[in-house]
Tab-separated table of C-alpha atoms and ligand atoms in Angstrom:
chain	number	residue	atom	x	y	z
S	1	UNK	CA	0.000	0.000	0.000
S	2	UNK	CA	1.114	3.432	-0.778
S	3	UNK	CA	2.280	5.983	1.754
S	4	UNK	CA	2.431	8.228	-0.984
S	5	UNK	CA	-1.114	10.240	0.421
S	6	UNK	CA	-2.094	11.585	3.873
S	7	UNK	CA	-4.581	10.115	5.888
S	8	UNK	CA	-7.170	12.338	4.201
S	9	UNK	CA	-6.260	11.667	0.598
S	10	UNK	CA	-6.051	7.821	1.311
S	11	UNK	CA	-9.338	7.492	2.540
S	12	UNK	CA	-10.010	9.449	-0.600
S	13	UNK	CA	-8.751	7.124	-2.548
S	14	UNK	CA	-9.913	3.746	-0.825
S	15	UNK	CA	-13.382	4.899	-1.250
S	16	UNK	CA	-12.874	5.596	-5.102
S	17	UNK	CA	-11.710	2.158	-5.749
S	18	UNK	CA	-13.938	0.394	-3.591
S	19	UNK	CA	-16.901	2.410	-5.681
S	20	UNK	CA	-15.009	1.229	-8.719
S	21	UNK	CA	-14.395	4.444	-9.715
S	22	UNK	CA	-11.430	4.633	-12.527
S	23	UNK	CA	-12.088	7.741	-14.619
S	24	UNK	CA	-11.012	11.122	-13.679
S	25	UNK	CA	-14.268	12.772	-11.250
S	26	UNK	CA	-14.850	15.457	-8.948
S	27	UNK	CA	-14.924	14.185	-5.624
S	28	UNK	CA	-17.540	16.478	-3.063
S	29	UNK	CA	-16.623	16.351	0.583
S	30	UNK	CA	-19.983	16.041	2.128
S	31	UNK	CA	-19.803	16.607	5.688
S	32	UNK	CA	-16.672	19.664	4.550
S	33	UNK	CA	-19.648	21.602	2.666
S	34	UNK	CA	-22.306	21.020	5.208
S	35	UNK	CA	-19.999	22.893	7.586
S	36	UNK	CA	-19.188	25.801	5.488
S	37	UNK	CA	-22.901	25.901	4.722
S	38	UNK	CA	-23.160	26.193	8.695
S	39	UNK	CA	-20.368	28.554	8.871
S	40	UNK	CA	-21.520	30.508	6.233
S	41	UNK	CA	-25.005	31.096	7.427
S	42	UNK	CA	-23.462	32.146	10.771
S	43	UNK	CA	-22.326	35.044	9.149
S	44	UNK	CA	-25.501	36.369	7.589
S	45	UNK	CA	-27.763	38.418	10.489
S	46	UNK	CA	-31.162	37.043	10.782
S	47	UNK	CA	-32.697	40.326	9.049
S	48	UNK	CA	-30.897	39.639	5.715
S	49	UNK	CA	-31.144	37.109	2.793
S	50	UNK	CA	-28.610	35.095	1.845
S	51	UNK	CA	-28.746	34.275	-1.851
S	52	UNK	CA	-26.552	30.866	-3.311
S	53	UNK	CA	-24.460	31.573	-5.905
S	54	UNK	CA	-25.635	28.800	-8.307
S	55	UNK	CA	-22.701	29.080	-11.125
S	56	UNK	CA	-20.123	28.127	-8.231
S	57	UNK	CA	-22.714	25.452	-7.408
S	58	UNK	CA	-23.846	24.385	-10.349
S	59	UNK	CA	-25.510	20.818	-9.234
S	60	UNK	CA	-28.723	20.345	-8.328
S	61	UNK	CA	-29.010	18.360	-5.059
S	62	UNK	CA	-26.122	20.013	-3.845
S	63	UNK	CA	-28.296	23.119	-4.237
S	64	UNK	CA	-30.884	21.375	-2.279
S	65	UNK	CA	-28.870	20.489	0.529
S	66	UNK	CA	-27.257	23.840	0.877
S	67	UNK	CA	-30.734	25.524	0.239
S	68	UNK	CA	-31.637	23.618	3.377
S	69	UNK	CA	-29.053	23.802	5.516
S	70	UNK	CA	-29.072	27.752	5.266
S	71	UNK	CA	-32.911	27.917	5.012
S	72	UNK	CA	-32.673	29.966	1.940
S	73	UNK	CA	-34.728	29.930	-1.301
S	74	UNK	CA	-32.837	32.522	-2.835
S	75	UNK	CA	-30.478	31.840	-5.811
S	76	UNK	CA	-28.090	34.217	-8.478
S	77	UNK	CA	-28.469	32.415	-11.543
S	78	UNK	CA	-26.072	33.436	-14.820
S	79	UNK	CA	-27.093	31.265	-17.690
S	80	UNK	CA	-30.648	30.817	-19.123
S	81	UNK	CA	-30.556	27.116	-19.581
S	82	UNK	CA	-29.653	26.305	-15.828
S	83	UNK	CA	-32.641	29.632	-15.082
S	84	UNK	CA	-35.054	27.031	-16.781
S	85	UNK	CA	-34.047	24.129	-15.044
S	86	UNK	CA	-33.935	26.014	-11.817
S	87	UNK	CA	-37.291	27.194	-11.849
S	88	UNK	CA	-38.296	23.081	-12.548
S	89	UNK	CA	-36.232	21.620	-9.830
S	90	UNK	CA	-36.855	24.498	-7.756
S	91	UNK	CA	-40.390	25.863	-8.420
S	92	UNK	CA	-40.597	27.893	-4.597
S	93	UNK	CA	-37.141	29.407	-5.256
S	94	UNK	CA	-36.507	33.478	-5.528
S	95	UNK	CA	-34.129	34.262	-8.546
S	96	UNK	CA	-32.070	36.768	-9.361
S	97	UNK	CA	-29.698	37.065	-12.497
S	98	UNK	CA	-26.089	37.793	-11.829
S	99	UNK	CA	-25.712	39.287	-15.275
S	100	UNK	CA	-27.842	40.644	-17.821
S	101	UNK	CA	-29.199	37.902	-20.316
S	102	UNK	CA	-29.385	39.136	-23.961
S	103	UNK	CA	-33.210	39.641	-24.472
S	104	UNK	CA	-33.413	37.220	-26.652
S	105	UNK	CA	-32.668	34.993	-23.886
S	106	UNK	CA	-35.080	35.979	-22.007
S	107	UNK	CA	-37.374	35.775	-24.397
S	108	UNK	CA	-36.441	32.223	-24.883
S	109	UNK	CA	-36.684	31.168	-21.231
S	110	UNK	CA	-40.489	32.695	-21.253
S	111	UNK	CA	-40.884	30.414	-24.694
S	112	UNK	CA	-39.327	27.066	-23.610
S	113	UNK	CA	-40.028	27.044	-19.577
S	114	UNK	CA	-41.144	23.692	-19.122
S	115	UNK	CA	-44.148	22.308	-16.649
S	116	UNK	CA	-43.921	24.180	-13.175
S	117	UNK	CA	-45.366	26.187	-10.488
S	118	UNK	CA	-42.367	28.542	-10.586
S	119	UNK	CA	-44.641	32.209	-11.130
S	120	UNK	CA	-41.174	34.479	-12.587
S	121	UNK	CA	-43.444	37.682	-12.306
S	122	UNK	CA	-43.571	36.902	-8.840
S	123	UNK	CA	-40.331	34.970	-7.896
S	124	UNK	CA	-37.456	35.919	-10.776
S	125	UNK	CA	-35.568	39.299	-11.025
S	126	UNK	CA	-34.275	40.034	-14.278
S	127	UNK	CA	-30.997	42.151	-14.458
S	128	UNK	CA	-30.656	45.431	-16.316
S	129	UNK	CA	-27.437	47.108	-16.988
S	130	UNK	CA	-28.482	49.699	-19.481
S	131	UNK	CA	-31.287	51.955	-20.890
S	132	UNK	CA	-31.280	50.084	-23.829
S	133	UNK	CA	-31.419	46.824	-22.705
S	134	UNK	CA	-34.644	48.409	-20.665
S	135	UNK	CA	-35.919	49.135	-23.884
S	136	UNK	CA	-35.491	45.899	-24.858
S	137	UNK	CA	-37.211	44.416	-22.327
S	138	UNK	CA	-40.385	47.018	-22.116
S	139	UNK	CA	-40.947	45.652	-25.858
S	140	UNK	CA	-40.280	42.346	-24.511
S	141	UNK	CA	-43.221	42.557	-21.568
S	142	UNK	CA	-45.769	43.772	-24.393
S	143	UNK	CA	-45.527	41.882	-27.587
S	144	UNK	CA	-45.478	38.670	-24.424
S	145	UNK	CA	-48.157	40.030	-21.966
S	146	UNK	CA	-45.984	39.629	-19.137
S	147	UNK	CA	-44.978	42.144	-16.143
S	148	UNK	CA	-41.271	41.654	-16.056
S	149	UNK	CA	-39.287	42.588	-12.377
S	150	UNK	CA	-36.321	44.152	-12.623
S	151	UNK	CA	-33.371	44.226	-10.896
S	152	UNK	CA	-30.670	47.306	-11.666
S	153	UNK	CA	-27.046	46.603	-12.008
S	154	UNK	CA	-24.901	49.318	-10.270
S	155	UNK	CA	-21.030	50.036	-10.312
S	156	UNK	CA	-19.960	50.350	-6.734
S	157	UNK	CA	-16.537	50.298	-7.785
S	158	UNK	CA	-15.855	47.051	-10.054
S	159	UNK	CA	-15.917	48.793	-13.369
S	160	UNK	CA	-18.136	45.778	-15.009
S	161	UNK	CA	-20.676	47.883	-16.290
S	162	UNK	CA	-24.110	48.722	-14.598
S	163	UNK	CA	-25.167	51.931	-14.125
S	164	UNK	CA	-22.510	54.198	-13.300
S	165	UNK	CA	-23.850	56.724	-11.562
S	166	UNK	CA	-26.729	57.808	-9.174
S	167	UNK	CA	-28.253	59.928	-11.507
S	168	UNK	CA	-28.178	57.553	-14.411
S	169	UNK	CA	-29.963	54.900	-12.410
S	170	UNK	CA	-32.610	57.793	-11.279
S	171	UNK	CA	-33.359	58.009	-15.337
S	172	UNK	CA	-33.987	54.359	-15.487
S	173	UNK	CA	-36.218	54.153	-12.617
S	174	UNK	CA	-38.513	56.744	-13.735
S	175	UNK	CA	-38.577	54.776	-16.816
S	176	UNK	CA	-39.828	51.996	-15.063
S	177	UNK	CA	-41.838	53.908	-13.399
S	178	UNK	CA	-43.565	55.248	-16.085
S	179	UNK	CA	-44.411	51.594	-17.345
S	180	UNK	CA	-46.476	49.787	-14.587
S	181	UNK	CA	-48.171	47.321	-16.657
S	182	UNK	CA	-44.829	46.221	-18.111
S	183	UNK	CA	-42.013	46.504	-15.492
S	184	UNK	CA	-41.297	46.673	-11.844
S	185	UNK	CA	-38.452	47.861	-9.541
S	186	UNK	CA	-37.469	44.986	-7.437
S	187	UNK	CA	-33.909	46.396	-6.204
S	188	UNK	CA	-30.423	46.485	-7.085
S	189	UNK	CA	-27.485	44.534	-7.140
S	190	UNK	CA	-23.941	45.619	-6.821
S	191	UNK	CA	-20.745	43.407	-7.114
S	192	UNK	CA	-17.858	44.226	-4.983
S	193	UNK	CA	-15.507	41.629	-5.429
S	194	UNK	CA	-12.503	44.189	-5.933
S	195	UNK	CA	-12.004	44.789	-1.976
S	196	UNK	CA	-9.436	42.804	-0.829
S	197	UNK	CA	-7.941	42.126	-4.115
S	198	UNK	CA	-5.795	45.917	-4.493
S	199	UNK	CA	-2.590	46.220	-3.075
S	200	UNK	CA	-2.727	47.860	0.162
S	201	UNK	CA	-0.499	50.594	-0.973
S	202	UNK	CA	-3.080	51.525	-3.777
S	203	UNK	CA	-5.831	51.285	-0.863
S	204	UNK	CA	-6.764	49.278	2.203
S	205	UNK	CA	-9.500	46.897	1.664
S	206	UNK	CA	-11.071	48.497	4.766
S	207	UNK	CA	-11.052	51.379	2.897
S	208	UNK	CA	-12.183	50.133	-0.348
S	209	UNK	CA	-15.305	48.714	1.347
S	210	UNK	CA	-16.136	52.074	2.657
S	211	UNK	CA	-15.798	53.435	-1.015
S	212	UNK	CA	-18.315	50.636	-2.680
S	213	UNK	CA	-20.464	50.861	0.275
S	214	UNK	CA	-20.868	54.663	0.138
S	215	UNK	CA	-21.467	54.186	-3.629
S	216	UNK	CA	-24.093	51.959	-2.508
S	217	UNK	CA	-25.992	53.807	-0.829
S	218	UNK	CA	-25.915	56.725	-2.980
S	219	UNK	CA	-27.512	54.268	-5.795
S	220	UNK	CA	-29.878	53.300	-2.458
S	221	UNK	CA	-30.939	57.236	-1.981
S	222	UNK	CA	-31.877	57.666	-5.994
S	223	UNK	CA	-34.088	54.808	-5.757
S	224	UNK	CA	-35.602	56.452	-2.971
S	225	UNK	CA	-35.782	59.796	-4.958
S	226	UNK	CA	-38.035	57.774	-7.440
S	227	UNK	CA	-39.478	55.653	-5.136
S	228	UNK	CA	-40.358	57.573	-1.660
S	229	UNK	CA	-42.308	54.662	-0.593
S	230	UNK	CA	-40.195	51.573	-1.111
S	231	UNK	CA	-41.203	48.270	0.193
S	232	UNK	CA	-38.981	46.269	2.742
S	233	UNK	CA	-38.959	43.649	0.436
S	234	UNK	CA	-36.665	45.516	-1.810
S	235	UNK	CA	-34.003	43.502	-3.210
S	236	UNK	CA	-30.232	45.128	-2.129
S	237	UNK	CA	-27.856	42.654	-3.277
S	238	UNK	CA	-24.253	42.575	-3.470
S	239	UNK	CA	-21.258	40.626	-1.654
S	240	UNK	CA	-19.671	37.444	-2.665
S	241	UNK	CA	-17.547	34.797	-1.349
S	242	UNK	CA	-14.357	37.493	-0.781
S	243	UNK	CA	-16.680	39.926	1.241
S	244	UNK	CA	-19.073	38.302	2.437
S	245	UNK	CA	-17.391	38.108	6.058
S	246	UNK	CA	-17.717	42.179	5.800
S	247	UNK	CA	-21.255	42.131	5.567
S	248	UNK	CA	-21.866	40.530	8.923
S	249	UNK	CA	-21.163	43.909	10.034
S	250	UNK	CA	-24.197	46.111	10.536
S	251	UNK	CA	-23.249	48.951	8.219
S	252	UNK	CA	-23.479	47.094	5.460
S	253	UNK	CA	-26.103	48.781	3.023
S	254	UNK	CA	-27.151	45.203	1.728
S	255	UNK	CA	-30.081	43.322	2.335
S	256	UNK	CA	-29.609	40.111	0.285
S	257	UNK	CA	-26.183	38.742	0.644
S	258	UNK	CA	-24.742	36.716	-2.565
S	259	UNK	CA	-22.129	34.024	-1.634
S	260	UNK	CA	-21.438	30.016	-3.203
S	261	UNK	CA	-17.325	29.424	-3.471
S	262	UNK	CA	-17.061	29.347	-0.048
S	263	UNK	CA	-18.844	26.704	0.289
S	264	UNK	CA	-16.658	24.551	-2.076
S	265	UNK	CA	-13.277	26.626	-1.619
S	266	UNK	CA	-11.598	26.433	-5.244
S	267	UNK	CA	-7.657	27.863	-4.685
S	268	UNK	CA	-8.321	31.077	-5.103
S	269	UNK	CA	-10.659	31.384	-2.268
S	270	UNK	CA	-7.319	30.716	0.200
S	271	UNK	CA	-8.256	34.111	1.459
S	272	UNK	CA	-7.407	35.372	5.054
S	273	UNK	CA	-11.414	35.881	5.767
S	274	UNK	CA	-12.493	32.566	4.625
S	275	UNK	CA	-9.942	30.993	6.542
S	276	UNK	CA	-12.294	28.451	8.630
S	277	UNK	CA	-13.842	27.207	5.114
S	278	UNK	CA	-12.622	24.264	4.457
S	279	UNK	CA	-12.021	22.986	0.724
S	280	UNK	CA	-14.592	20.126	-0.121
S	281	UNK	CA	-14.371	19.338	-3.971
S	282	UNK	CA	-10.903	17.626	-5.484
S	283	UNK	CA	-10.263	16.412	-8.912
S	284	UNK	CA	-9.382	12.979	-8.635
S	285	UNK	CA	-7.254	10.992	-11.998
S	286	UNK	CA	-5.940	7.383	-11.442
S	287	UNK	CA	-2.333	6.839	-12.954
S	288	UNK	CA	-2.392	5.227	-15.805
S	289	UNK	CA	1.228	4.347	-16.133
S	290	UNK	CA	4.452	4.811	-13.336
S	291	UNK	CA	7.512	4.957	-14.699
S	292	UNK	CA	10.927	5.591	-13.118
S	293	UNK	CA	12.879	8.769	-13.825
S	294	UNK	CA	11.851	11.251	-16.459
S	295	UNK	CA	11.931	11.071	-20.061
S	296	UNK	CA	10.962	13.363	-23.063
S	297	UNK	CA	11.346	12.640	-26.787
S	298	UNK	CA	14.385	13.308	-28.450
S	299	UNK	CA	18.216	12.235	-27.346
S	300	UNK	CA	18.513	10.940	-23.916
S	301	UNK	CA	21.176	13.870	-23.182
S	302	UNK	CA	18.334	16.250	-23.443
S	303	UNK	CA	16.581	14.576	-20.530
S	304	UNK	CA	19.771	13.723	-18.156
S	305	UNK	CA	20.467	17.839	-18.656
S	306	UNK	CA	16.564	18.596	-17.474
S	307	UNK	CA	16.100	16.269	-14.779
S	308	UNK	CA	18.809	14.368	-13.774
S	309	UNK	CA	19.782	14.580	-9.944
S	310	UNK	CA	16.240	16.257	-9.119
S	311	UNK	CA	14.032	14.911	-6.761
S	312	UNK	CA	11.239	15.808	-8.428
S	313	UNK	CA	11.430	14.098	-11.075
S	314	UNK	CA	12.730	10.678	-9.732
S	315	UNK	CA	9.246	8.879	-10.844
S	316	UNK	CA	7.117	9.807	-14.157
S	317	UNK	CA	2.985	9.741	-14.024
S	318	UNK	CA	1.012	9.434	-16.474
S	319	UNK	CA	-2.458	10.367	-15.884
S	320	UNK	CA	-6.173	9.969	-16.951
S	321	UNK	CA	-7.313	13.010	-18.099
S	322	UNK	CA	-5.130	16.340	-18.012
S	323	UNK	CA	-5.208	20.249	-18.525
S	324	UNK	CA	-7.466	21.141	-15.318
S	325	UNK	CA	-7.895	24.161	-13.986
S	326	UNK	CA	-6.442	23.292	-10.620
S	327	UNK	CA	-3.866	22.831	-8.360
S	328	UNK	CA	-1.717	19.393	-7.607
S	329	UNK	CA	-2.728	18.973	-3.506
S	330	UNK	CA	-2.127	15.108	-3.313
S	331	UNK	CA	0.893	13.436	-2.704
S	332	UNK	CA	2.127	17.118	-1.953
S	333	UNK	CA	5.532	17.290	-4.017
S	334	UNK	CA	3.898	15.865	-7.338
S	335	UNK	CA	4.438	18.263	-9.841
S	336	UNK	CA	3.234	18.388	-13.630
S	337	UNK	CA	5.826	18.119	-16.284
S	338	UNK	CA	5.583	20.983	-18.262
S	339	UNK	CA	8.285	20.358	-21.003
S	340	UNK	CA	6.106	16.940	-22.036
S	341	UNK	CA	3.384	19.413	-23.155
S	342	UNK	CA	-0.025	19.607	-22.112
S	343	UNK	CA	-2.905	16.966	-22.973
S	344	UNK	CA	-6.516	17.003	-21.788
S	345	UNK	CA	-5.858	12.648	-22.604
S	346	UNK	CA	-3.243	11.963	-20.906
S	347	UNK	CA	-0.834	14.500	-18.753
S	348	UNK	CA	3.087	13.645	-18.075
S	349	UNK	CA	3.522	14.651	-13.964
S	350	UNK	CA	6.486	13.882	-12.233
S	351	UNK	CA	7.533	13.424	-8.271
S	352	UNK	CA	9.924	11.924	-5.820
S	353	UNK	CA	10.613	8.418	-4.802
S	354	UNK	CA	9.479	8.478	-1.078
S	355	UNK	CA	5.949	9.831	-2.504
S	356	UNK	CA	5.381	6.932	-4.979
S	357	UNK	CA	1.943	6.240	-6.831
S	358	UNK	CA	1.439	2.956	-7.746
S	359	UNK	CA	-0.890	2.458	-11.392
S	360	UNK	CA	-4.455	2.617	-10.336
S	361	UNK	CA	-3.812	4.915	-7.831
S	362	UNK	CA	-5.079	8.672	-8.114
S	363	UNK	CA	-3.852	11.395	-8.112
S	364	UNK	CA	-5.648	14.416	-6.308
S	365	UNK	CA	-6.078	18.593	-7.393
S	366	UNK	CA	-7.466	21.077	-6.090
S	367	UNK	CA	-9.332	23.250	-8.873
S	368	UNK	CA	-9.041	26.887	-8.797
S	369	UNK	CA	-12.868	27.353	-9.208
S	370	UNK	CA	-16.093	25.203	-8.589
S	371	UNK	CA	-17.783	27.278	-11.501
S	372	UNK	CA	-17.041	25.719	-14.550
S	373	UNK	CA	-14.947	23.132	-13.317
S	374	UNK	CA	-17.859	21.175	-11.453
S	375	UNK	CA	-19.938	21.307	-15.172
S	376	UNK	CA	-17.415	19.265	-16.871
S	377	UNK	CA	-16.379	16.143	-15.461
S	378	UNK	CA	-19.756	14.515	-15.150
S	379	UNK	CA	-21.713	13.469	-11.885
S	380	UNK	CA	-19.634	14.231	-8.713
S	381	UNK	CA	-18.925	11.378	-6.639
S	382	UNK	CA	-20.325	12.111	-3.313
S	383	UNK	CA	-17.843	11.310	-0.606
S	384	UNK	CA	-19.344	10.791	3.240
S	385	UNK	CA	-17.821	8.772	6.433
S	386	UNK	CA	-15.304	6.878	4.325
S	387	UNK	CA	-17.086	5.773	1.452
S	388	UNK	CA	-18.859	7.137	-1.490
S	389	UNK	CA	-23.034	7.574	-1.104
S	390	UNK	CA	-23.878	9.142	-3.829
S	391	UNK	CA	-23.146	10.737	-7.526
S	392	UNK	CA	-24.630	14.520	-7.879
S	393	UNK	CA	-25.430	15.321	-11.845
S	394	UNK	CA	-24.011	18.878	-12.398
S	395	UNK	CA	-26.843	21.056	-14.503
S	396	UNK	CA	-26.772	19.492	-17.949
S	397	UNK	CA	-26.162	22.619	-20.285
F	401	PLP	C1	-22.833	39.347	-9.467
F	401	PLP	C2	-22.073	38.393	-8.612
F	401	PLP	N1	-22.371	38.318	-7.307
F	401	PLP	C3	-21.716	37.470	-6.510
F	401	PLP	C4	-20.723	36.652	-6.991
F	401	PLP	C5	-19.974	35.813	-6.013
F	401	PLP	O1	-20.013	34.456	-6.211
F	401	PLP	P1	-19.090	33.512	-5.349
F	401	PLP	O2	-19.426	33.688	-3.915
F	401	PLP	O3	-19.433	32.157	-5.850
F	401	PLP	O4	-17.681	33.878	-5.644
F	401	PLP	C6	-20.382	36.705	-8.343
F	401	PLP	C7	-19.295	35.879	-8.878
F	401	PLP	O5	-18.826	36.033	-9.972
F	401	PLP	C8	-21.065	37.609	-9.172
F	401	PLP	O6	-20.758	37.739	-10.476
């Protein structure tokens, strides 16, 4: 047996093969998720919505676990084929887009929803960025008969587009204003994933919070300006896995709280606030082939100059699968061999002696992001106690 893994990443592993899993999967850390789903909801104050970011967690009984566990029926959708099949699986949910959908889009999703009790002019928000794309969708709501919600995009500080400034939202609400039967203001949602992420001799990230949430609330006062009588139920979105921690805090302007990569923890969620999530979702790949020492094509002096002597590259993988987005995070000092070239088939990784992989054993990774990464590798493999329970279909388009 190979010493090659951690405790962790063996049990990993002796649950694959006793499933008979062989093929390169995603692997989901139950009982890890469920307690960043508890950690998470810690955070947001009883008065305040949180809203699951379904493109990080793009699988639908996932969803419905974390839905659960966080007693939340609110979900950011970004693409109109998983908005359909929301609004299926989840016909009591509250949706709101995280981008805007080309009308046509939404057009389709009003032409091609299938069977459901899902009612979108009460439960989905669609998101407007522009005074044309209002346009659009006022001609949209007639020639269909439908009263469309919408949702404003706003520019606290991102630069992604929405309405830049106070004013220029002011002009778009007393468009929708002036269109009852067509349109209605349901809030506005503001992305301020930028804090944090400057370095702190351009600006603090305390200070950059201040900035977007000042912004925020001068978007907050021109709705007002329109609307004198707003109702609580007003939809103030913003946050995301990086600030969500901030939020907790009482002075923040928002009212629904967006947050899903925490729950997973891709790489590039190793942030200082999220530091008690844990990371639940690995890409496992058996080895296909172990080879000692390292060899490339061409004369053998090439690969004595390149790798002889280094302890990396005392043992040659080959795996199932290749190219991920992600990062190598079992055995530890694995590393991939870049001057083989890279292969979504079959991927040349190399590592030392002491850390050896047998064939048939896997290799694990870390992937930089659930979103996207959880859509293409087929059901996840649901990993719980020291077996595997389940396998979660990701959204099929
Ligand atoms: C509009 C919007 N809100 C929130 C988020 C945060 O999502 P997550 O918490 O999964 O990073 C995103 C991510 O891209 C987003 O685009």
């Amino acid at each position: 047996m190979t010493t090659a893994h951690d405790v962790y990443f063996s049990g990993l592993q002796r649950a694959l093969k006793d499933a008979g899993i062989a093929w390169p999967v995603i692997v989901l850390d139950r009982a890890r998720m469920m307690r960043n789903a508890a950690r998470l909801k810690a955070w947001i104050a009883p008065d305040k919505t949180l809203r699951l970011v379904e493109k990080s967690l793009p699988v639908p009984s996932m969803l419905d676990r974390l839905m659960q566990a966080t007693q939340t029926s609110a979900l950011m959708v970004f693409h109109e084929p998983q908005l359909r099949q929301t609004a299926v699986r989840f016909p009591h949910s509250d949706l709101l887009l995280g981008k805007p959908m080309p009308v046509a889009a939404a057009a389709h999703f009003y032409a091609h929803l299938g069977a459901t009790t899902f009612d979108p002019a009460r439960q989905l928000q669609w998101l407007i960025d522009t005074p044309q794309r209002l346009a659009q969708y006022l001609d949209l709501a007639r020639e269909l008969g439908v009263r469309l919600r919408i949702n404003v995009e706003i520019d606290v500080g991102l630069h992604r587009g929405g309405c830049a400034t106070p004013s220029e939202l002011a002009s778009m609400l007393t468009t929708i204003n002036e269109h009852p039967d067509q349109v209605e203001f349901a809030g506005l949602m503001g992305y301020d994933a930028f804090v944090g992420k400057l370095p702190a001799v351009v600006e603090s990230s305390a200070t950059s919070f201040e900035r977007a949430n000042s912004s925020y609330r001068a978007f907050q006062e021109a709705a007002r300006s329109v609307y004198p009588e707003l109702s609580a139920s007003v939809c103030w979105n913003g946050s995301g896995s990086p600030t969500v921690a901030l939020h907790r805090q009482n002075r923040s302007p928002l009212n629904d709280i967006s947050a899903g990569s925490c729950l997973l923890k891709g790489t590039m969620f190793d942030l200082p606030l999220l530091r008690d999530f844990e990371p639940a979702v690995f890409i496992a790949s058996p080895i296909l082939k172990a080879i000692e020492g390292s060899r490339l094509a061409g004369p053998p002096w090439l690969s004595t100059l390149l790798f002889a002597g280094r302890k990396q590259r005392q043992q040659t993988y080959f795996t199932y699968g290749g190219d991920w987005r992600a990062r190598i995070e079992s055995p530890p000092h694995v590393a991939e061999n870049k001057y083989f070239g890279v292969s979504y088939n079959q991927a040349m990784f190399s590592g030392p002696s002491d850390e050896r992989l047998a064939v048939d054993d896997f290799l694990f990774l870390r992937p930089h992001q659930s979103e996207g990464t959880l859509l293409q590798m087929g059901p996840l493999q649901v990993f719980e106690g020291s077996r595997i329970v389940d396998a979660w279909s990701p959204f099929t388009e």
